[in-house]
PDB file of C-alpha atoms in Angstrom:
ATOM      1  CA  UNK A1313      -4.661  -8.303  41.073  1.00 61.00           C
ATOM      2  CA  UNK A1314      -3.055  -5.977  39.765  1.00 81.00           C
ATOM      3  CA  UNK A1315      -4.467  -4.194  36.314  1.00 91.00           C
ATOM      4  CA  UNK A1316      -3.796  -1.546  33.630  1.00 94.00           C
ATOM      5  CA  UNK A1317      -6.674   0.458  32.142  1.00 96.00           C
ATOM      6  CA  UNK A1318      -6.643   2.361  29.016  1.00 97.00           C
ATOM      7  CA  UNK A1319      -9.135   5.014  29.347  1.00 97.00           C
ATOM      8  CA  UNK A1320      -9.929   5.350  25.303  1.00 94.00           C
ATOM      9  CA  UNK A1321     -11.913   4.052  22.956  1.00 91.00           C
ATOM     10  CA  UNK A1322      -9.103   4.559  20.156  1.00 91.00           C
ATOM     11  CA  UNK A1323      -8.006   1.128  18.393  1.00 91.00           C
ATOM     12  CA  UNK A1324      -4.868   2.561  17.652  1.00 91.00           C
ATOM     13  CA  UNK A1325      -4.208   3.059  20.817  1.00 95.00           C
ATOM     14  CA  UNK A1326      -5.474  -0.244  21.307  1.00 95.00           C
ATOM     15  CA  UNK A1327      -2.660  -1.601  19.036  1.00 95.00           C
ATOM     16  CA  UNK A1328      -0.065   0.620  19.923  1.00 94.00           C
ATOM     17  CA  UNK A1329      -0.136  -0.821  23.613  1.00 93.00           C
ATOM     18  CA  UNK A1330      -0.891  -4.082  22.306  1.00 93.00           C
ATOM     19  CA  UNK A1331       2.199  -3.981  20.214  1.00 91.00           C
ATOM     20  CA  UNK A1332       4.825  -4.088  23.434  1.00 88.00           C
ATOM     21  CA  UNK A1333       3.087  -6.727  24.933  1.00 86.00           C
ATOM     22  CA  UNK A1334       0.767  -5.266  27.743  1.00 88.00           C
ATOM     23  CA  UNK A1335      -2.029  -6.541  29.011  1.00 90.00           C
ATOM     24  CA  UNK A1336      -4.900  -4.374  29.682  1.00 93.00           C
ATOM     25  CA  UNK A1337      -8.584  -3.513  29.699  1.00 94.00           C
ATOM     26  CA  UNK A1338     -10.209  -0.504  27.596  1.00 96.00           C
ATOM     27  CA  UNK A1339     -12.555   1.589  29.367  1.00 95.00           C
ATOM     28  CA  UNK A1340     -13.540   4.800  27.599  1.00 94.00           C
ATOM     29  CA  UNK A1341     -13.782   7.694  29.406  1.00 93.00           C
ATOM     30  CA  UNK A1342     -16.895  10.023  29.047  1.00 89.00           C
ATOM     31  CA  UNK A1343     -15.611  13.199  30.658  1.00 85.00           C
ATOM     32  CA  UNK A1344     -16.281  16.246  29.676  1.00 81.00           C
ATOM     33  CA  UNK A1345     -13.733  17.615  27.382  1.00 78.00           C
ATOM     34  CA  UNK A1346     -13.128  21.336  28.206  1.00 77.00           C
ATOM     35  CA  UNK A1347     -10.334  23.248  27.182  1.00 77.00           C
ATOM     36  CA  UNK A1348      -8.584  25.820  28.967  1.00 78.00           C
ATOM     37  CA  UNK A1349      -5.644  26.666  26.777  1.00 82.00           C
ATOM     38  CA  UNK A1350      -4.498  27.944  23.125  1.00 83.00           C
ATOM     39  CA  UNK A1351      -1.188  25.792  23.723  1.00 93.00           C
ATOM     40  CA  UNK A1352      -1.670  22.041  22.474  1.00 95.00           C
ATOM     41  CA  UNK A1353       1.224  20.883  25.373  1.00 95.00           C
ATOM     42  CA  UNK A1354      -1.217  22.040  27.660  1.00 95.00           C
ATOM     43  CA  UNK A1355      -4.403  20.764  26.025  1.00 94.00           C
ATOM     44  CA  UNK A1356      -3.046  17.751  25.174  1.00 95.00           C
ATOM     45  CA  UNK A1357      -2.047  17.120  28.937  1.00 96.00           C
ATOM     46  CA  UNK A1358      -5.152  18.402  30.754  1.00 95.00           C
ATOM     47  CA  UNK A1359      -7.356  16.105  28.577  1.00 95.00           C
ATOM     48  CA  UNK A1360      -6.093  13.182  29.416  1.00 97.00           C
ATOM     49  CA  UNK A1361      -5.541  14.070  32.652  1.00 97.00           C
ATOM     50  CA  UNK A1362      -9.223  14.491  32.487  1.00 96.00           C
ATOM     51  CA  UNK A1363      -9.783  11.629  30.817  1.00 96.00           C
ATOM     52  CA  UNK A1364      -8.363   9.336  33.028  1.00 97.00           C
ATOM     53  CA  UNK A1365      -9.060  10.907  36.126  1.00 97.00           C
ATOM     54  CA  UNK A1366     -12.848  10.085  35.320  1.00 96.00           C
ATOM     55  CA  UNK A1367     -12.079   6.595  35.026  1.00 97.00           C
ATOM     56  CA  UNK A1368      -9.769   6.359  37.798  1.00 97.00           C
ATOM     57  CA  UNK A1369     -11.754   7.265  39.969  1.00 95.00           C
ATOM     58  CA  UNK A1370     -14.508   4.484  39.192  1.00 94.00           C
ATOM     59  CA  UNK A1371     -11.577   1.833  40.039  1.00 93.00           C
ATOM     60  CA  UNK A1372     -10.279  -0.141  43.222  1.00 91.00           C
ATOM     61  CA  UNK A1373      -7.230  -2.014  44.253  1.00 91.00           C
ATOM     62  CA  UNK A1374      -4.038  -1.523  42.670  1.00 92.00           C
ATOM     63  CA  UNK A1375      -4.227  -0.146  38.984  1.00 94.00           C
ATOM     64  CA  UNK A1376      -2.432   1.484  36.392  1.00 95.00           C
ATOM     65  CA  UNK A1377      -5.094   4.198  34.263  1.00 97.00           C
ATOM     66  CA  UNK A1378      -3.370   5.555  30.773  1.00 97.00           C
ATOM     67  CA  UNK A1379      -5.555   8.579  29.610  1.00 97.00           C
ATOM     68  CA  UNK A1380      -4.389  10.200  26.420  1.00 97.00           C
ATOM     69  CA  UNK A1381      -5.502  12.661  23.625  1.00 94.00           C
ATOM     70  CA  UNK A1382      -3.447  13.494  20.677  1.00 93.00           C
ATOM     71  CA  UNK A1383      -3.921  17.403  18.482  1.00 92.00           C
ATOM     72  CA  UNK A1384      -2.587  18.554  15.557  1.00 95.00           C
ATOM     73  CA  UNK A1385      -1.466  22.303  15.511  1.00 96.00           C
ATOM     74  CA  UNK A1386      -0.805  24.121  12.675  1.00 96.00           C
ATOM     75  CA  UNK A1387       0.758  28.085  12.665  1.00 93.00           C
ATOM     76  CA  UNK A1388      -0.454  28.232  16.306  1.00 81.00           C
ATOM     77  CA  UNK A1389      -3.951  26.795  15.539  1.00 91.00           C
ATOM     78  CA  UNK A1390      -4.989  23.367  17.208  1.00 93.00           C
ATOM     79  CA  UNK A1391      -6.660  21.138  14.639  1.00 92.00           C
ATOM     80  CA  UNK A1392      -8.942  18.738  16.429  1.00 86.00           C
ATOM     81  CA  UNK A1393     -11.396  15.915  14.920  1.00 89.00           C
ATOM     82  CA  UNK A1394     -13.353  17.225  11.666  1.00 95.00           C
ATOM     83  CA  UNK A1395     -16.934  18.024  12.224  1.00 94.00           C
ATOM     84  CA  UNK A1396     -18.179  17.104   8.450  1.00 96.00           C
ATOM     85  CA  UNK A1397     -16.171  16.402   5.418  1.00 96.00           C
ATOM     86  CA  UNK A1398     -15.851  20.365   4.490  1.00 97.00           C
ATOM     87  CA  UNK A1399     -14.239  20.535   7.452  1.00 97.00           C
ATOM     88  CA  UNK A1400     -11.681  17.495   6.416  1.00 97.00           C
ATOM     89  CA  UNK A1401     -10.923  19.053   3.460  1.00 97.00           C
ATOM     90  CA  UNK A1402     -10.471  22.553   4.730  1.00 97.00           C
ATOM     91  CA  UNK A1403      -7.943  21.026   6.909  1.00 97.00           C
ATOM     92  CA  UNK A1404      -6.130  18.837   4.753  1.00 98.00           C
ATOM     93  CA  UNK A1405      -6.026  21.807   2.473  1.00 97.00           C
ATOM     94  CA  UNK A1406      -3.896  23.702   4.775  1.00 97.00           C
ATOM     95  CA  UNK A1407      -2.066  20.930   5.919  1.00 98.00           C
ATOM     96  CA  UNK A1408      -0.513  20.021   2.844  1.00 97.00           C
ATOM     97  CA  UNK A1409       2.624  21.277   1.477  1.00 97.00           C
ATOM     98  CA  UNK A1410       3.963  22.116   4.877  1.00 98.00           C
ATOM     99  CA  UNK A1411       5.274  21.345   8.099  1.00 98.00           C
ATOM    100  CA  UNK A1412       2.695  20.604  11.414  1.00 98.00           C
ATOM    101  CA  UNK A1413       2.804  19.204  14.671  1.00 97.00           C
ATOM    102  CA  UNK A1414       1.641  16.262  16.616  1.00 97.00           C
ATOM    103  CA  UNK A1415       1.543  16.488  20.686  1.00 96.00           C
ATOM    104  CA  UNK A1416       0.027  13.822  22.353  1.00 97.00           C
ATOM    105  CA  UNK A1417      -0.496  14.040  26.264  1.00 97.00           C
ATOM    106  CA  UNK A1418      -0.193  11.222  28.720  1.00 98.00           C
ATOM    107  CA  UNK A1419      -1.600  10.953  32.006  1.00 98.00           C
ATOM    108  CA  UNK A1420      -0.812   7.689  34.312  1.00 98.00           C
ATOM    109  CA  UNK A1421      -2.484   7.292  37.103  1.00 97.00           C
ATOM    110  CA  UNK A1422      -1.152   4.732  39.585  1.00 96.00           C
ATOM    111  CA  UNK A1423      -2.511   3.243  43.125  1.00 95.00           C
ATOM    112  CA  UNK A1424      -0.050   0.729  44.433  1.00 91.00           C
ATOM    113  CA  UNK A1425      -0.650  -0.834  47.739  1.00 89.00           C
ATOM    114  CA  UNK A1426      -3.170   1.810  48.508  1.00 88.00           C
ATOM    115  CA  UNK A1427      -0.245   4.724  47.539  1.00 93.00           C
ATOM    116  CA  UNK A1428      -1.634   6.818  44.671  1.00 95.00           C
ATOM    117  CA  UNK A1429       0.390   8.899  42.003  1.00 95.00           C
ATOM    118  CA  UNK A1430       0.342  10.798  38.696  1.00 96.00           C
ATOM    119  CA  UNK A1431       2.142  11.932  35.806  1.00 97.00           C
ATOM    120  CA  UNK A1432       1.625  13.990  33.208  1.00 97.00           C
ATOM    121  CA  UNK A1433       3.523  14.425  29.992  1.00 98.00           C
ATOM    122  CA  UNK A1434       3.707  15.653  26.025  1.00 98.00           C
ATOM    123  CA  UNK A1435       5.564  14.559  23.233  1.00 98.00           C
ATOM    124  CA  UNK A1436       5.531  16.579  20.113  1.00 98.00           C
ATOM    125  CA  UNK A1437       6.521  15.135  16.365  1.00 98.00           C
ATOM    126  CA  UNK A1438       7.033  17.467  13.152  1.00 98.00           C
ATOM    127  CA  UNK A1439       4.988  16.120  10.278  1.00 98.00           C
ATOM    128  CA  UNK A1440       5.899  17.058   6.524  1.00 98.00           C
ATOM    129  CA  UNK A1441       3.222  16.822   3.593  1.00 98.00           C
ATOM    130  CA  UNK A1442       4.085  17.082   0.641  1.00 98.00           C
ATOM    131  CA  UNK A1443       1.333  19.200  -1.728  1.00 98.00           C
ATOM    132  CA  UNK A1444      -1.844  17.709  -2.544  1.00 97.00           C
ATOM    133  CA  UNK A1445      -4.215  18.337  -5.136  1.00 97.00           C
ATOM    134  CA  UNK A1446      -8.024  19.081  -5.186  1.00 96.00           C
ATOM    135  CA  UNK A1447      -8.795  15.871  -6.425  1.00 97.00           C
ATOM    136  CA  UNK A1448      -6.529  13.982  -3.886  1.00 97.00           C
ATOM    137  CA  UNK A1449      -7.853  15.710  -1.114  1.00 97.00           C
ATOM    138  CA  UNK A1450     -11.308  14.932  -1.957  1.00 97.00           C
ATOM    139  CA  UNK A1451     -10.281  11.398  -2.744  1.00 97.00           C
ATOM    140  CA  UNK A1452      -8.857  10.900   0.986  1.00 97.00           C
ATOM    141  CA  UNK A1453     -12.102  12.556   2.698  1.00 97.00           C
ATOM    142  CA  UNK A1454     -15.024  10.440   0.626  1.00 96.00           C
ATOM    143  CA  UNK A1455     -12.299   7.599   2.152  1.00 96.00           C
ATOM    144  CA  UNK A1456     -14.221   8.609   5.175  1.00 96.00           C
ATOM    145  CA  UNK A1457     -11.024   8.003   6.879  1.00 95.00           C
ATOM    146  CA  UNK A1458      -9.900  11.553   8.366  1.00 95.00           C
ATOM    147  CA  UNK A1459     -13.545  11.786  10.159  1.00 94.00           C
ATOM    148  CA  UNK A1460     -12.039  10.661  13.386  1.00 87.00           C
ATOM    149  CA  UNK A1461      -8.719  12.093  13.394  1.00 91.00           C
ATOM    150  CA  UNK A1462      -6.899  14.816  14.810  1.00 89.00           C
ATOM    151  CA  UNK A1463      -6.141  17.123  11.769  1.00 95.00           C
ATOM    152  CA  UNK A1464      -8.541  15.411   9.253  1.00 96.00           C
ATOM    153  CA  UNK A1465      -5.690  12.120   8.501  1.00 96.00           C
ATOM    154  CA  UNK A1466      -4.400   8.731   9.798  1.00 93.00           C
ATOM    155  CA  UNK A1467      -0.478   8.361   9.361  1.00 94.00           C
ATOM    156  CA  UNK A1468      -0.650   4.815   9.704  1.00 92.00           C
ATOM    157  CA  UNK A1469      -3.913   4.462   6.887  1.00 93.00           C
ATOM    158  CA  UNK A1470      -4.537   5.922   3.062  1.00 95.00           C
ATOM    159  CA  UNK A1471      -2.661   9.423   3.993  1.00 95.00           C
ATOM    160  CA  UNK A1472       0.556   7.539   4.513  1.00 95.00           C
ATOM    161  CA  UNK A1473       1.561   8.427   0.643  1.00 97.00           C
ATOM    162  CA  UNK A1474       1.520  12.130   1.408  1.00 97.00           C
ATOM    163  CA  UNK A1475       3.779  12.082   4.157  1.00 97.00           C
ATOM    164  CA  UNK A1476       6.923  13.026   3.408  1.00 98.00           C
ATOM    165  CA  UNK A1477       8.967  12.957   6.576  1.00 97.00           C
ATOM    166  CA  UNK A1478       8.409  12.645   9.999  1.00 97.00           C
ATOM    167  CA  UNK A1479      10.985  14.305  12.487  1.00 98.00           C
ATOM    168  CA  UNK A1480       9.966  12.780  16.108  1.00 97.00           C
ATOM    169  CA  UNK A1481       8.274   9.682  17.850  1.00 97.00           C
ATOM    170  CA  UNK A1482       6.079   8.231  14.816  1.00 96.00           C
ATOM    171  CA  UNK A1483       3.609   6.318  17.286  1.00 97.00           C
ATOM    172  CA  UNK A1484       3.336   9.369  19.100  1.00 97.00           C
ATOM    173  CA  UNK A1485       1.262  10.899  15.985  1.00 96.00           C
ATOM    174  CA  UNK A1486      -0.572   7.500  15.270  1.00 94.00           C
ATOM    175  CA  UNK A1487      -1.717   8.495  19.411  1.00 94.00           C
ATOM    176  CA  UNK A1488       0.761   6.928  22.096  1.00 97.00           C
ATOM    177  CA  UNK A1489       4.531   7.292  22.175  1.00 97.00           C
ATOM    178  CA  UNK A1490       5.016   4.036  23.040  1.00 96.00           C
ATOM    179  CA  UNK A1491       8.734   4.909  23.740  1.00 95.00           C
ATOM    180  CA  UNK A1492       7.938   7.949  26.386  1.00 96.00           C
ATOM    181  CA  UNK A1493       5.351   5.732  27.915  1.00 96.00           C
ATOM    182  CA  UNK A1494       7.917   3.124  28.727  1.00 93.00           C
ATOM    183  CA  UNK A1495      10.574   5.425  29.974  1.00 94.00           C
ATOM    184  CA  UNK A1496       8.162   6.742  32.263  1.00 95.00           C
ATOM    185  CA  UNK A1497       6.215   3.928  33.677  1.00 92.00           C
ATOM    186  CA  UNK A1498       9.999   2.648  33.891  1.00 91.00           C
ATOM    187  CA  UNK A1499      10.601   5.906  36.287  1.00 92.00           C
ATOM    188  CA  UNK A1500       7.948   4.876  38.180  1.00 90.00           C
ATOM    189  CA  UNK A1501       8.693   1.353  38.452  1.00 87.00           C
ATOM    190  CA  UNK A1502       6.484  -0.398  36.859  1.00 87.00           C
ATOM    191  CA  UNK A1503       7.434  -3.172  34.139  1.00 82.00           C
ATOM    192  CA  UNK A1504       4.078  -3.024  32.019  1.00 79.00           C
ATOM    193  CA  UNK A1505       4.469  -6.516  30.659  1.00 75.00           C
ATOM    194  CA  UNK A1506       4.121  -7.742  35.002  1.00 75.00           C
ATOM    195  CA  UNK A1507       1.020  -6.071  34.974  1.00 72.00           C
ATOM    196  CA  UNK A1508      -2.179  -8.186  34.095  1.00 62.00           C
ATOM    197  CA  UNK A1509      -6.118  -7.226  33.640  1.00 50.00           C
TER     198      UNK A1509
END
């Protein structure tokens, strides 16, 4: 049998591979996350080369592990998850009115008739905001949505209206460019939708 593991807990990551038809199991990974490095290409892949690594190596038999982890930077500063709504809104206050970045990092780990190999990979998008008021960032944090997202919003939930252009992979800064992942799993030859958990 022959099976695909996403190591997150993320339902949007959830969807995003549910959306091109794979079939898969979820098991989050509780590594450690430590970073190492002040560029988000680099964080981006050595966490979820981390992150599935730890899960990978709890599996047997031929599999397919997809760790990711998605950042926002912002003038050279990485903006992870929020740790309190100040937080939130100290982020979305810098946020809007300009231009940030997404990068998302993919890590697949295969084993293949007891053959194992692994890739690693970024994909950045450019994210306009248009300026937001007080009031409308303090609207969007009691939301409680930005809580647990990179850079304090969801593109794909309430922040969606302040968004004014994306230039990139959009599902890359919802957390998985689906596109990337399939070029690269087809460079590997593997044709997800063959793969069952």
């Amino acid at each position: 049998m022959r099976k695909i593991i996403l190591a997150s807990a993320s339902p949007r990551r959830r969807e995003l591979l549910e959306q091109i038809g794979a079939s898969f199991d979820i098991c989050p990974s509780n590594a450690e996350e430590i970073i190492t490095s002040s560029l988000p290409q680099e964080v981006v892949q050595d966490l979820s080369h981390c992150k599935g690594r730890e899960v990978f190596e709890k599996t047997c038999g031929d599999v397919l592990v997809i760790g990711a982890d998605t950042v926002v930077a912002f003038q050279d500063s990485i903006l992870g998850k929020p740790a309190d709504e100040c937080m939130a809104r100290d982020m979305l206050g810098r946020l809007q009115g300009n231009t940030h970045q997404v990068y998302t990092g993919v890590t697949l780990l295969l084993r293949q008739n007891g053959a194992e190999t692994e890739k690693s990979f970024f994909e950045k998008t450019e994210v306009v905001f248009y300026p937001m008021s007080e009031q409308e960032i303090d609207a969007y944090v009691r939301t409680g949505e930005p809580m647990d997202k990179a850079g304090a919003y969801g593109i794909q939930g309430r922040s969606a209206v302040f968004v004014e252009k994306i230039d990139g992979d959009y599902s890359n800064v919802v957390g998985l460019p689906l596109a990337r992942l399939y070029q690269e799993l087809k460079h590997m030859g593997i044709d997800i939708k063959e793969w069952h958990s």
